[in-house]
Coordinates of C-alpha atoms and ligand atoms in Angstrom, one line a residue:
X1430 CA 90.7 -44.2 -55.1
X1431 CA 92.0 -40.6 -54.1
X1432 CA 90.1 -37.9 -56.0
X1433 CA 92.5 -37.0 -58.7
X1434 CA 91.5 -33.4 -59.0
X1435 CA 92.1 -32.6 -55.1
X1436 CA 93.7 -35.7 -53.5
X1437 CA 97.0 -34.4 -53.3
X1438 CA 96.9 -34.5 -49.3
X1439 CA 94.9 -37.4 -49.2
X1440 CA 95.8 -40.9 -48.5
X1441 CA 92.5 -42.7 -48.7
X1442 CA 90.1 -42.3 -51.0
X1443 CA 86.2 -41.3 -50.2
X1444 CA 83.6 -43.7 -48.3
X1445 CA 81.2 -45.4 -50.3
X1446 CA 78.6 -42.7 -48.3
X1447 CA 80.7 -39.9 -48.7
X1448 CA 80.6 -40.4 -52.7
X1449 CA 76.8 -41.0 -52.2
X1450 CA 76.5 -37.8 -50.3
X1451 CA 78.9 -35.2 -52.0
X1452 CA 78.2 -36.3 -55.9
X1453 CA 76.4 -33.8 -57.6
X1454 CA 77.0 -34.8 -61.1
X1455 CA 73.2 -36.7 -61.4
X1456 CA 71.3 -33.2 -61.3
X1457 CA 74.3 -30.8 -61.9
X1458 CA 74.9 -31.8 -65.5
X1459 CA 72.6 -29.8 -66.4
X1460 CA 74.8 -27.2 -66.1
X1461 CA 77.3 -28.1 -68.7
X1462 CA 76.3 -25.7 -71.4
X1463 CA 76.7 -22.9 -69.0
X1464 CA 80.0 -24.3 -67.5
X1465 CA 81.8 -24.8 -70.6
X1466 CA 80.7 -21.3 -71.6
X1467 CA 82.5 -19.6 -68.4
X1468 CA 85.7 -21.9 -68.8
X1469 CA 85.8 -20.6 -72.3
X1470 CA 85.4 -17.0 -71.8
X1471 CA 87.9 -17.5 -68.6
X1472 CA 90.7 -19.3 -70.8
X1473 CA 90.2 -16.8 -73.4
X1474 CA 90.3 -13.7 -70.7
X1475 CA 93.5 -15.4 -68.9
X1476 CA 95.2 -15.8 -72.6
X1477 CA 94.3 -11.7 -73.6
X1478 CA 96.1 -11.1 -69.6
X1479 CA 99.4 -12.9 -70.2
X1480 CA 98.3 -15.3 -67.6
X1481 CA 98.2 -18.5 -70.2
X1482 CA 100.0 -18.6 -73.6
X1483 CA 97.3 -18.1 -77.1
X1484 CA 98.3 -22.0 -77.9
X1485 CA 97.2 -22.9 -74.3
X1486 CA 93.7 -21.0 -74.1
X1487 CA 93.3 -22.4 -78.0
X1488 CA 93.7 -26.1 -76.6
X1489 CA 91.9 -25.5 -73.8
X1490 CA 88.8 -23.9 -75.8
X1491 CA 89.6 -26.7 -78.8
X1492 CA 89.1 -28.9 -76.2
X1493 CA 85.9 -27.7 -74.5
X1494 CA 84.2 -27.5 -77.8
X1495 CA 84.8 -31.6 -78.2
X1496 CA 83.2 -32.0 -74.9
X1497 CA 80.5 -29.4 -75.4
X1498 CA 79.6 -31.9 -78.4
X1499 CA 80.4 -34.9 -76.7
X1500 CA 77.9 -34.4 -74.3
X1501 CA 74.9 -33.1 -76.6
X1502 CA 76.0 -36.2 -78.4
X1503 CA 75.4 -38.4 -75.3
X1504 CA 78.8 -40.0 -75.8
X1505 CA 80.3 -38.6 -72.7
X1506 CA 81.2 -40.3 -69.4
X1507 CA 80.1 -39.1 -66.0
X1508 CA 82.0 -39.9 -63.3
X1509 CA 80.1 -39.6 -59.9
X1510 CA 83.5 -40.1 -58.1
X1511 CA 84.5 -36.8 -60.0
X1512 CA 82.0 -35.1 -57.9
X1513 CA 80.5 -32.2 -60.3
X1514 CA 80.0 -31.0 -63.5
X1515 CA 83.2 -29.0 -62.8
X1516 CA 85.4 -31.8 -62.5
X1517 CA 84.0 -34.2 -65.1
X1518 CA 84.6 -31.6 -67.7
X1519 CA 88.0 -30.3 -66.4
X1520 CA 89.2 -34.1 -66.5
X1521 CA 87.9 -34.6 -69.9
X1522 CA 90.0 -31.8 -70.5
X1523 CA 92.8 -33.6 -69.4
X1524 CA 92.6 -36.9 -71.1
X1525 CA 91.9 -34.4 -74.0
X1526 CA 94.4 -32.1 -74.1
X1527 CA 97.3 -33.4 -71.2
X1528 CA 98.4 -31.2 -68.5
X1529 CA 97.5 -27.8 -70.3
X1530 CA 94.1 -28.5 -69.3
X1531 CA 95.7 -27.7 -65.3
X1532 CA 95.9 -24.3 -66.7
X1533 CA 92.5 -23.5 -67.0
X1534 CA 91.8 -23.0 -63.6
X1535 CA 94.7 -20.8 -62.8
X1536 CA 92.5 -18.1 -60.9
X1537 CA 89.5 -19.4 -60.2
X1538 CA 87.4 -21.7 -58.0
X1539 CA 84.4 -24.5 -58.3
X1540 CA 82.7 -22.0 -56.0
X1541 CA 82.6 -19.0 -58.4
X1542 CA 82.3 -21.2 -61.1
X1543 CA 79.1 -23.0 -59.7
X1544 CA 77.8 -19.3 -59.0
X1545 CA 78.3 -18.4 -62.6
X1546 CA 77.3 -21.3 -64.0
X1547 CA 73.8 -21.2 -61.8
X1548 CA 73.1 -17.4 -62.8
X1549 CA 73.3 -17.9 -66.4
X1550 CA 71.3 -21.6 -66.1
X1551 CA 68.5 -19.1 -64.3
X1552 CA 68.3 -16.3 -66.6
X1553 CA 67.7 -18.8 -69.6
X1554 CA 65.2 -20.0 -67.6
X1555 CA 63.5 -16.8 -66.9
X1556 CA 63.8 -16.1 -70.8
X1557 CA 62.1 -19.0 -71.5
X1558 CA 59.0 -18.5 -68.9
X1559 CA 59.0 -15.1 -69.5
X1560 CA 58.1 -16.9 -73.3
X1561 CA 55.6 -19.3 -71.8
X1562 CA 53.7 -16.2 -69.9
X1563 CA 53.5 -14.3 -72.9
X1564 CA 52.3 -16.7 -75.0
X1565 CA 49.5 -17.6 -72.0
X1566 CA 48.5 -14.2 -71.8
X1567 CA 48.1 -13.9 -75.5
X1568 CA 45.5 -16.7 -75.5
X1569 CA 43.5 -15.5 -72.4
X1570 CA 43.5 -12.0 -73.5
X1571 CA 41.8 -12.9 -77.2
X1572 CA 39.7 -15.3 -75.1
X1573 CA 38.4 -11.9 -73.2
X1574 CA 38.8 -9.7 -76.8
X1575 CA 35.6 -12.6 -77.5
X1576 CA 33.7 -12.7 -74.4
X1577 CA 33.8 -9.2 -73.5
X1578 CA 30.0 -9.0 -73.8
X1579 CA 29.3 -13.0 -71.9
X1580 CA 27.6 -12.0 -68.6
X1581 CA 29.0 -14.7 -65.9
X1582 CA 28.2 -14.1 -62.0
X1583 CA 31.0 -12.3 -60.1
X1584 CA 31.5 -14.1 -57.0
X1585 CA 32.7 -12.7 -53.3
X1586 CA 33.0 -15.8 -50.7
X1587 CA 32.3 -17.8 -54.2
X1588 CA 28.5 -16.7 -53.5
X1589 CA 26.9 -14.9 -56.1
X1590 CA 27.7 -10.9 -55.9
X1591 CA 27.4 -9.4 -59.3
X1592 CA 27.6 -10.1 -62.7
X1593 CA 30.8 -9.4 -64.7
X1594 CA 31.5 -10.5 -68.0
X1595 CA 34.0 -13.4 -68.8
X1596 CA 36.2 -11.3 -70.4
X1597 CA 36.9 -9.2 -66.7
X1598 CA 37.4 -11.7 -65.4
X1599 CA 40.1 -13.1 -68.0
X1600 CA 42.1 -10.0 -68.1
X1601 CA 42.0 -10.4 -64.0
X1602 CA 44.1 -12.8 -65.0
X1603 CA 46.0 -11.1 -67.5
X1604 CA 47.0 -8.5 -64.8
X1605 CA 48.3 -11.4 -62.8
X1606 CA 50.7 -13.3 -65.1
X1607 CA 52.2 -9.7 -66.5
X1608 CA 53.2 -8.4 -62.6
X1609 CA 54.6 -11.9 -62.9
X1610 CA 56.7 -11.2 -66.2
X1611 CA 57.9 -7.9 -64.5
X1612 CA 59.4 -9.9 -61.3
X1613 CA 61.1 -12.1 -63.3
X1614 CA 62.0 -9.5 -65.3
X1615 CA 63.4 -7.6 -61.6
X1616 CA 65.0 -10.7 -60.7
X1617 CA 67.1 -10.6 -64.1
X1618 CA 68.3 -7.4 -63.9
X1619 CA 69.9 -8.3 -60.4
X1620 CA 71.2 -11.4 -60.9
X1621 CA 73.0 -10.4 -64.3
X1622 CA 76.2 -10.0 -62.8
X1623 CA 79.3 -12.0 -62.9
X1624 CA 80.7 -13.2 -59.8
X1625 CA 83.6 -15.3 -62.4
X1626 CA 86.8 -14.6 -60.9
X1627 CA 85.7 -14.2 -57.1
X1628 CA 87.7 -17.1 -57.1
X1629 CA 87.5 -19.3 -54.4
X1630 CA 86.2 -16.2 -51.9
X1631 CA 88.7 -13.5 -51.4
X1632 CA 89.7 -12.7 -55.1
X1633 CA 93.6 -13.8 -56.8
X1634 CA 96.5 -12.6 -57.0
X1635 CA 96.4 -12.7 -60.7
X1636 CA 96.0 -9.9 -63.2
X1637 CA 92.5 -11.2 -64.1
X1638 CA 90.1 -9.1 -66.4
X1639 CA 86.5 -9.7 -64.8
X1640 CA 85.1 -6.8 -67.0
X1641 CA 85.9 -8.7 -70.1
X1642 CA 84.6 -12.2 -68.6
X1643 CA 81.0 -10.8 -67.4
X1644 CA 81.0 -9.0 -71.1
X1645 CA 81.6 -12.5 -73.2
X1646 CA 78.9 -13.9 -71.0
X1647 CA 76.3 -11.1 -71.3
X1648 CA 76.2 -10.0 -67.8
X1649 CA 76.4 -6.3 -67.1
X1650 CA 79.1 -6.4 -65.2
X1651 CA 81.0 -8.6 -62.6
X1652 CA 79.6 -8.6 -59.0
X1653 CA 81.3 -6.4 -56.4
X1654 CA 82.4 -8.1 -53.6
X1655 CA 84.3 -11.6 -53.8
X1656 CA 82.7 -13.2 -50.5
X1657 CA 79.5 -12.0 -51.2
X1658 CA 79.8 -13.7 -55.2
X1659 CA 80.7 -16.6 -53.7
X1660 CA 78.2 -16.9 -50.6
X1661 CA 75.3 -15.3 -52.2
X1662 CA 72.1 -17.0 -53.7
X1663 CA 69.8 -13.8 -53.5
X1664 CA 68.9 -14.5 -57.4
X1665 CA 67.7 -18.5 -56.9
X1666 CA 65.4 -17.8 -54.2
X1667 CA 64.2 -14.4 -55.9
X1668 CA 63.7 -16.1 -58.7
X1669 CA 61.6 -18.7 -57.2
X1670 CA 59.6 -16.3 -55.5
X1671 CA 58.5 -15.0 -58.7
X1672 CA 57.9 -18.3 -60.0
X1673 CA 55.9 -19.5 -56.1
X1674 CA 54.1 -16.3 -56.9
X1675 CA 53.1 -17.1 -60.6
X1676 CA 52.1 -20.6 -59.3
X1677 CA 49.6 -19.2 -56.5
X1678 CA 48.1 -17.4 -59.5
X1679 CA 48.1 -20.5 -61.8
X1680 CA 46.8 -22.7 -59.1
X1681 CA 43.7 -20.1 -59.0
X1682 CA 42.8 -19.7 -62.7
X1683 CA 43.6 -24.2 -62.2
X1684 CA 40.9 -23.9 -59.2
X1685 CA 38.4 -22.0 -61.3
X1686 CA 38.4 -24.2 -64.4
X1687 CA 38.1 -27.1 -61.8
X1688 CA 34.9 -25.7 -60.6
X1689 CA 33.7 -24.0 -63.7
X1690 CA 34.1 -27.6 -66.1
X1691 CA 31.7 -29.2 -63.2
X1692 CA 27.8 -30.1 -64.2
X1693 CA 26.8 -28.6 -61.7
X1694 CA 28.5 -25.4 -62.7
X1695 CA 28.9 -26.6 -66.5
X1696 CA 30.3 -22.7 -67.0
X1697 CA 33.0 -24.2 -69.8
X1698 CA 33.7 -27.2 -72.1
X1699 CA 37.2 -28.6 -71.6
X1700 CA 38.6 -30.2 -75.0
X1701 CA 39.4 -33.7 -75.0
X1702 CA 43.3 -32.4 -75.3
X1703 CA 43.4 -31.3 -71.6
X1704 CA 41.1 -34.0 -70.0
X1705 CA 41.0 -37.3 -69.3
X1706 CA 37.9 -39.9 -69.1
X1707 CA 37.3 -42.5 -66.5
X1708 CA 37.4 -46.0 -66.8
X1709 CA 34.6 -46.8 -65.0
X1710 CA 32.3 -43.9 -65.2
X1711 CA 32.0 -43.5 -69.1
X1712 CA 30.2 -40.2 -68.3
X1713 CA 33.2 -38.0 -66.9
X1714 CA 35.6 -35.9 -68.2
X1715 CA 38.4 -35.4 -65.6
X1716 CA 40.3 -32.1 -65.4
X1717 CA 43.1 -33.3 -64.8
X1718 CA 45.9 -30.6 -66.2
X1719 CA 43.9 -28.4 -64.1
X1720 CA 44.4 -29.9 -61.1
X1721 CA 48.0 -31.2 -61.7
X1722 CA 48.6 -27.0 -62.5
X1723 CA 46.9 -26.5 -59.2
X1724 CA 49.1 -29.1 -57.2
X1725 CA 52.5 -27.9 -58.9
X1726 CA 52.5 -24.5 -56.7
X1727 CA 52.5 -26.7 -53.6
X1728 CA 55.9 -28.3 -55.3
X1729 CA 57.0 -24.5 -56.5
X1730 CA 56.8 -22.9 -53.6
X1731 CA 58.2 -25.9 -51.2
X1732 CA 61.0 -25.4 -53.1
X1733 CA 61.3 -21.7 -52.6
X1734 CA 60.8 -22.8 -48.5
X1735 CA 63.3 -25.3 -49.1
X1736 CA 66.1 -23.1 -50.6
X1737 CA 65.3 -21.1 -48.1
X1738 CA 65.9 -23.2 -45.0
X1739 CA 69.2 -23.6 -46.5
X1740 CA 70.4 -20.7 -46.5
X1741 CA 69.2 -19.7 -43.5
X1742 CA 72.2 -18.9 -41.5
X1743 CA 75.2 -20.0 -43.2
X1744 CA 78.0 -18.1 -42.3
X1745 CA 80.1 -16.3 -45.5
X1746 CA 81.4 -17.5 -47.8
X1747 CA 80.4 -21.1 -49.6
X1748 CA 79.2 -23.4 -47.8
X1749 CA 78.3 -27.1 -49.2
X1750 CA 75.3 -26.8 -48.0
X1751 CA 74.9 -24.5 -51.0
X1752 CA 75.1 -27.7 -54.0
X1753 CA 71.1 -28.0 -52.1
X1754 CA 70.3 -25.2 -54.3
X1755 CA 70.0 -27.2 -57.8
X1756 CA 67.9 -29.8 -57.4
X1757 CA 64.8 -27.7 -56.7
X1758 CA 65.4 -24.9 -58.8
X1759 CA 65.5 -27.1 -61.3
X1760 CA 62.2 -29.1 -60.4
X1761 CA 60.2 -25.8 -59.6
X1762 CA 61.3 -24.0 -62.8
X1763 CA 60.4 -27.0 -64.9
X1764 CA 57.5 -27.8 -63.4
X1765 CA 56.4 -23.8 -63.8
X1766 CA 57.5 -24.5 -67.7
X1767 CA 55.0 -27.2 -67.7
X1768 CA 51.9 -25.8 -66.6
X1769 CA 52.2 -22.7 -68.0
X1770 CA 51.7 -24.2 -70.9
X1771 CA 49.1 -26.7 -70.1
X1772 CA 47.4 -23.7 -68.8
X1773 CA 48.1 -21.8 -72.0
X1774 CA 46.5 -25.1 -73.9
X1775 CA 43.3 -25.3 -71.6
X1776 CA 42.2 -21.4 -72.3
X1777 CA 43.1 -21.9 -75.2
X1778 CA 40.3 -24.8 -76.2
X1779 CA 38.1 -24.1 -73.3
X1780 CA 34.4 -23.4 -74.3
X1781 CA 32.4 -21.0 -72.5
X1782 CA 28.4 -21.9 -72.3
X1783 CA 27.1 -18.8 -72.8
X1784 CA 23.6 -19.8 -71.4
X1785 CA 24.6 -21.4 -68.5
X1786 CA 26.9 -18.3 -67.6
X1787 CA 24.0 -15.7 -68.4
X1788 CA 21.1 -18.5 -66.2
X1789 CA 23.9 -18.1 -63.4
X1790 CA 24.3 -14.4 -63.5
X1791 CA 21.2 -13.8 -63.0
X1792 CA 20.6 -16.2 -60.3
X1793 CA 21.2 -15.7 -56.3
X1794 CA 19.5 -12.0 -56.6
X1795 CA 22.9 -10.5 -58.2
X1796 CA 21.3 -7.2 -59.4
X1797 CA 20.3 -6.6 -55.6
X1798 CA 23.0 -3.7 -55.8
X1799 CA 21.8 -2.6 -59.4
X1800 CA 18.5 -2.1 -57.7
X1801 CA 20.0 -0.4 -54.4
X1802 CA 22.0 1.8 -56.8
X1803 CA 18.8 2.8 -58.5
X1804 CA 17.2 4.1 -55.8
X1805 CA 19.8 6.0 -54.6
X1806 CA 20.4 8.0 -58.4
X1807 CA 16.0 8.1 -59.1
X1808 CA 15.0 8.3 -55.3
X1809 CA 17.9 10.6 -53.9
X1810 CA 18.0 7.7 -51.0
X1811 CA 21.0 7.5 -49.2
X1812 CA 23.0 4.4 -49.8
X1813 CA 22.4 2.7 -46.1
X1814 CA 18.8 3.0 -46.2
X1815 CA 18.6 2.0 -49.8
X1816 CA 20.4 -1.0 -49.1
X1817 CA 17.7 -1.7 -46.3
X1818 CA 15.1 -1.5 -49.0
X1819 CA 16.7 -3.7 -51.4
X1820 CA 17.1 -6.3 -48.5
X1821 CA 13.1 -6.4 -48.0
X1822 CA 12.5 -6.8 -51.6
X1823 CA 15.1 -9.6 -52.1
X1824 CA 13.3 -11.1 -48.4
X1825 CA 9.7 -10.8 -50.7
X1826 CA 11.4 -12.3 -54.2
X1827 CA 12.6 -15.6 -51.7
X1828 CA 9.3 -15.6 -50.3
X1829 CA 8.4 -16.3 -53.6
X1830 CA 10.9 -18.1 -54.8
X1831 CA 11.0 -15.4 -57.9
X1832 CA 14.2 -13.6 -59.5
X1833 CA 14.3 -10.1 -58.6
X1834 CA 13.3 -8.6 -62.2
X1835 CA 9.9 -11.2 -62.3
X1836 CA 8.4 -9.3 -59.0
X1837 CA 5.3 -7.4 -59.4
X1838 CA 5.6 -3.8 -59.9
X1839 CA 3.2 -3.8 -57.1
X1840 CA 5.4 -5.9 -54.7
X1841 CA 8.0 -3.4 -55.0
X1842 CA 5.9 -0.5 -54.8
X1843 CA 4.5 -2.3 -51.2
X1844 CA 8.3 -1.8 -49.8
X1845 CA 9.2 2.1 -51.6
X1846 CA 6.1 3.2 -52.8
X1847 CA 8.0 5.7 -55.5
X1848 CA 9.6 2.6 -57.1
X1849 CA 8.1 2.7 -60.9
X1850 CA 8.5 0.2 -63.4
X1851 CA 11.8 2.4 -64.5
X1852 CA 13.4 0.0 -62.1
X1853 CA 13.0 -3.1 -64.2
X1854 CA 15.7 -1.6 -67.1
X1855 CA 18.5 -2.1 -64.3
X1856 CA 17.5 -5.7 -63.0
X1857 CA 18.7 -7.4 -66.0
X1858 CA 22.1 -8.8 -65.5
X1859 CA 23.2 -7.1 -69.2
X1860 CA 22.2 -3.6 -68.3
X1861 CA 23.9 -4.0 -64.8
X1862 CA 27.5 -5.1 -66.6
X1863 CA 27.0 -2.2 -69.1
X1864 CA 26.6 0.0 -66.6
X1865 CA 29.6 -0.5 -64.6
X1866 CA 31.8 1.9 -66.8
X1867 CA 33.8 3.3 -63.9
X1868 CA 37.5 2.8 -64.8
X1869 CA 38.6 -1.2 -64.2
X1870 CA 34.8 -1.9 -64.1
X1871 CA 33.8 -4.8 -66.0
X1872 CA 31.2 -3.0 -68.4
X1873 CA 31.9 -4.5 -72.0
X1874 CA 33.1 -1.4 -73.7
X1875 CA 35.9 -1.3 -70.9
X1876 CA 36.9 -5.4 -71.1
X1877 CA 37.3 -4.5 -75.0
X1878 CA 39.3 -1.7 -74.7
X1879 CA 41.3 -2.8 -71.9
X1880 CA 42.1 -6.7 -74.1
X1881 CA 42.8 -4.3 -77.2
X1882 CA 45.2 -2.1 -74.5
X1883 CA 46.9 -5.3 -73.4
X1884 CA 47.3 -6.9 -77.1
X1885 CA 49.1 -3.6 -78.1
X1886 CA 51.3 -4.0 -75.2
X1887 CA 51.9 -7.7 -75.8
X1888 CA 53.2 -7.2 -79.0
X1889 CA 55.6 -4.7 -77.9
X1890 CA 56.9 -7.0 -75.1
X1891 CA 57.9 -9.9 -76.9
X1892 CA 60.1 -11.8 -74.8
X1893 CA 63.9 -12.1 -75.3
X1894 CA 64.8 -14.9 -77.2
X1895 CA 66.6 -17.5 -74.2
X1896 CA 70.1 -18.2 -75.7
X1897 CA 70.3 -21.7 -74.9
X1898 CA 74.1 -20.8 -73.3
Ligands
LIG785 N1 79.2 -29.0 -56.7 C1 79.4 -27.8 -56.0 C2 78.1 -27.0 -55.8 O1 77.2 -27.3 -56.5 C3 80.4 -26.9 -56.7 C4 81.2 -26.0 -55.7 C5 82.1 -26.9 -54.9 N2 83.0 -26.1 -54.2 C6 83.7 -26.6 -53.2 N3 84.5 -25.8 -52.5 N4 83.7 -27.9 -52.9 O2 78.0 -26.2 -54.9

C-alpha cells in the first residue's frame, strides 16, 4: 500500500525492507508528548497569523488532546507503515477530525518537527538528571559532613601515598558530579532554541510567527538559520558528552566501591539493597550495581561515538541518516538515569570500617612525607636531601618489618643524628591529616567546612522541576 501521507507520486507501495528499514515509530514514540506539544503551539500560532481559521486550530488542538490521552491510555494504534511518530499522530488526526487535520502542517516539515520534538525530549532529560545528581551529591556530601575526621590511605598508582580522610575524598567526588550539573546545565542553555518553523530547510512562504511558537514551548527564542535548524544536532551529542563525562566519573566512584567492599580491602559494608549473594559460595556479597554503574559508561559513551560517526560529514540540511540519533540518546540518557541513582542508593547505605580504614592508613610507610616534612620545618633541611633521609629510614623500618612511628628513637637518630623524639607527634596518620590545612587539603576542619560550603550551595541549586512536556 502507497504511504497515504506522501504517496501522491507513488505507484507502488514500500518493500517489505524498506518499511523494516525507514520505520521509526518503535523507539520514536517516545516523542509523542513533545510532538503533540509543537503541533499544538503551531496550530494555535498559524490560527493568531490568519494562516488557519480559530474553528480549524480548535479542531486540530481538540483533536490532539484525544490522542495525547489516547496514547497515555495505551489505547492507541501504531502504524509502522506510517513511518514516525509524525505521521501516526497527524493520521489520527485525520480519522479524528477529517481533512482539517491537512491543515496543520501548512508551514512546516517532519524535519523541523523531529528537531523540535528532540530538543524539548533532551532538556527534560537534562532536568531530570540534573535531579538525580543533586540528589547523589546530597547523599555523598552528608556521607563526608560524617567522615570528615575517618583517616583512609590516599592512594597515587593505587599504592599507598598519604592519608586523607573519607570525607576528601567524598567531596572529590562531589566536585565531579557538580562540573557535571554545570555542562548539562551549558548544554541547556544552547539547545533551548526553536528551530519550529525552519520548515522543511529553507524557511516558508507563510506569515509564520516563530517568536510566539519558541515562547509557548519555553525556548528562548527560535534558532537563526533554517538549514542549520534543520541539519544541526550540536545539542544531542553535547549533551551526551556531558552525560559520557558524568559516566567516566560514575564508573570511578563504581571502581572504588568495587575495590573498597573486597576482604581484602574490607574499607566499606555494602547493604543487602545494592548487592547480590551467590548461589554457590554462601560467603559473598557481590557488588553488582557497582559494577553494572561501571559497565554503563562503556554503553554512554559508545553512544556519544556512535552519534557521532553519524554525523560525521553529512552534507546540509537533513539527512536520514539523522532518525540514528534517537535510539542512543535514549539508551545513554536512561541508562545515566539509572545508575545515578543506584549510585545515589549505594553511598547512601554504604558503611565505612573505621578500623580497617585507620590499620590501612597507616600501613605502606604513608607518613614517610610527614616525616620528610618535619625535617625540613625542625632541621632547616632542604626538601631533596630530606627526602633522602626519609628514604633510609623507611629502608631500616622494612628491614624490620616495623611501621615507621614503632622505630627506635635511636634508629632514627643512626640516619639524622638531630632527629628527637619531637618526630614521633607527626608519624601518626591523625596528626598528618590534621595537618594538611593548606586550602583543598584534606585536614578535617577543611572536609567540614568545605561539605557544610557545598550543602549551602546544594540547597540553593535545587534543580528545575522537568515538565514532563
Ligand atoms: N523520523 C524522522 C527522523 O527521525 C523524521 C524526519 C523525517 N524527515 C524526512 N524528510 N523524511 O529523523
Amino acid at each position: 500500500m502507497k504511504n497515504s501521507m506522501w504517496g501522491g507520486r507513488f505507484t507502488q507501495g514500500p518493500d517489505a525492507i524498506m518499511e523494516d528499514i525507514n520505520a521509526s515509530i518503535g523507539f520514536d514514540r517516545r516523542l509523542f508528548r513533545q510532538d503533540v506539544a509543537g503541533s499544538r503551539a503551531h496550530a494555535r500560532m498559524l490560527a493568531q497569523q490568519g494562516i488557519i481559521t480559530a474553528d480549524d486550530a480548535e479542531n486540530i488542538i481538540t483533536g490532539l488532546d484525544t490522542i495525547l490521552r489516547e496514547i497515555e491510555a495505551g489505547s492507541f494504534k501504531f502504524s509502522r507503515a506510517l513511518e514516525d511518530i509524525h505521521l501516526n499522530i497527524e493520521s489520527r488526526l485525520t480519522e479524528l477530525i477529517g481533512p482539517t487535520a491537512g491543515r496543520l502542517h501548512t508551514a512546516r516539515s517532519r524535519n523541523d518537527q523531529v528537531a523540535t520534538d528532540l530538543r524539548l525530549w533532551i532538556r527534560d532529560a537534562i532536568d531530570q538528571l540534573d535531579g538525580a545528581l543533586h540528589v547523589l551529591m546530597g547523599h555523598l556530601t552528608e556521607r563526608a559532613l560524617e567522615t570528615a575526621p575517618m583517616v583512609m590511605p590516599g592512594f597515587t598508582h593505587l599504592q599507598s601515598a598519604q592519608p586523607v580522610t573519607m570525607g576528601h575524598h567524598l567531596l572529590a567526588y562531589v566536585e565531579m558530579f557538580g562540573r557535571d550539573r554545570g555542562r548539562f546545565a551549558d548544554a541547556r542553555r544552547r539547545l533551548n532554541e526553536s528551530p519550529l518553523g525552519a520548515a522543511a530547510l529553507a524557511g516558508t512562504s507563510f506569515p509564520i510567527d516563530r517568536r510566539a511558537t519558541a515562547a509557548e514551548l519555553g525556548f528562548d527564542r527560535p534558532t537563526a538559520n533554517s538549514l542549520d535548524s534543520v541539519s544541526d544536532r550540536d545539542f544531542v551529542m553535547e549533551t551526551l558528552a556531558a552525560a559520557g563525562i558524568c559516566a567516566v566519573h560514575l564508573s570511578r566512584l563504581a571502581e572504588e566501591i568495587v575495590i573498597w567492599s573486597t576482604s581484602q580491602f574490607a574499607f566499606v559494608k555494602l547493604s543487602d539493597r545494592f548487592t547480590t549473594g551467590s548461589s554457590i559460595m554462601p560467603q559473598k556479597r557481590n557488588p553488582d550495581a557497582a559494577e553494572l554503574v561501571r559497565a554503563k559508561a562503556g554503553r554512554i559513551v559508545g553512544a556519544l561515538n556512535a552519534l557521532m560517526i553519524v554525523m560525521k560529514g553529512l552534507p546540509l540540511a537533513y539527512c536520514k541518516d539523522m532518525q540514528e540519533d534517537k535510539e542512543p540518546v535514549f539508551d545513554a540518557l536512561e541508562a545515566l538515569a539509572l545508575s545515578l541513582a543506584a549510585m545515589a542508593g549505594m553511598v547512601a547505605d554504604m558503611e565505612p570500617q573505621a578500623a580497617n580504614l585507620r590499620k590501612a592508613a597507616g600501613a605502606g610507610y604513608a607518613t614517610a612525607t610527614d616525616l620528610a616534612d618535619w625535617l625540613v620545618r625542625e632541621l632547616a633541611m632542604p626538601f631533596r636531601e630530606a627526602h633522602h633521609v626519609t628514604g633510609r629510614i623507611v629502608a631500616i623500618a622494612e628491614e624490620r618489618r616495623l611501621p615507621l612511628h614503632r622505630l627506635a628513637l635511636a634508629d632514627l637518630q643512626a640516619v639524622e643524628p638531630r632527629i628527637t623524639d619531637e618526630v614521633f607527634t607527626v608519624l601518626s596518620v591523625t596528626r598528618s591529616v590534621r595537618s594538611r590545612t593548606s586550602q583543598g587539603g584534606t585536614a578535617p576542619a577543611n572536609v567540614r567546612r568545605e561539605a557544610r560550603r557545598w550543602l549551602r550551595r546544594l540547597a540553593k541549586s535545587e534543580p528545575r522541576p522537568a515538565d514532563g512536556t
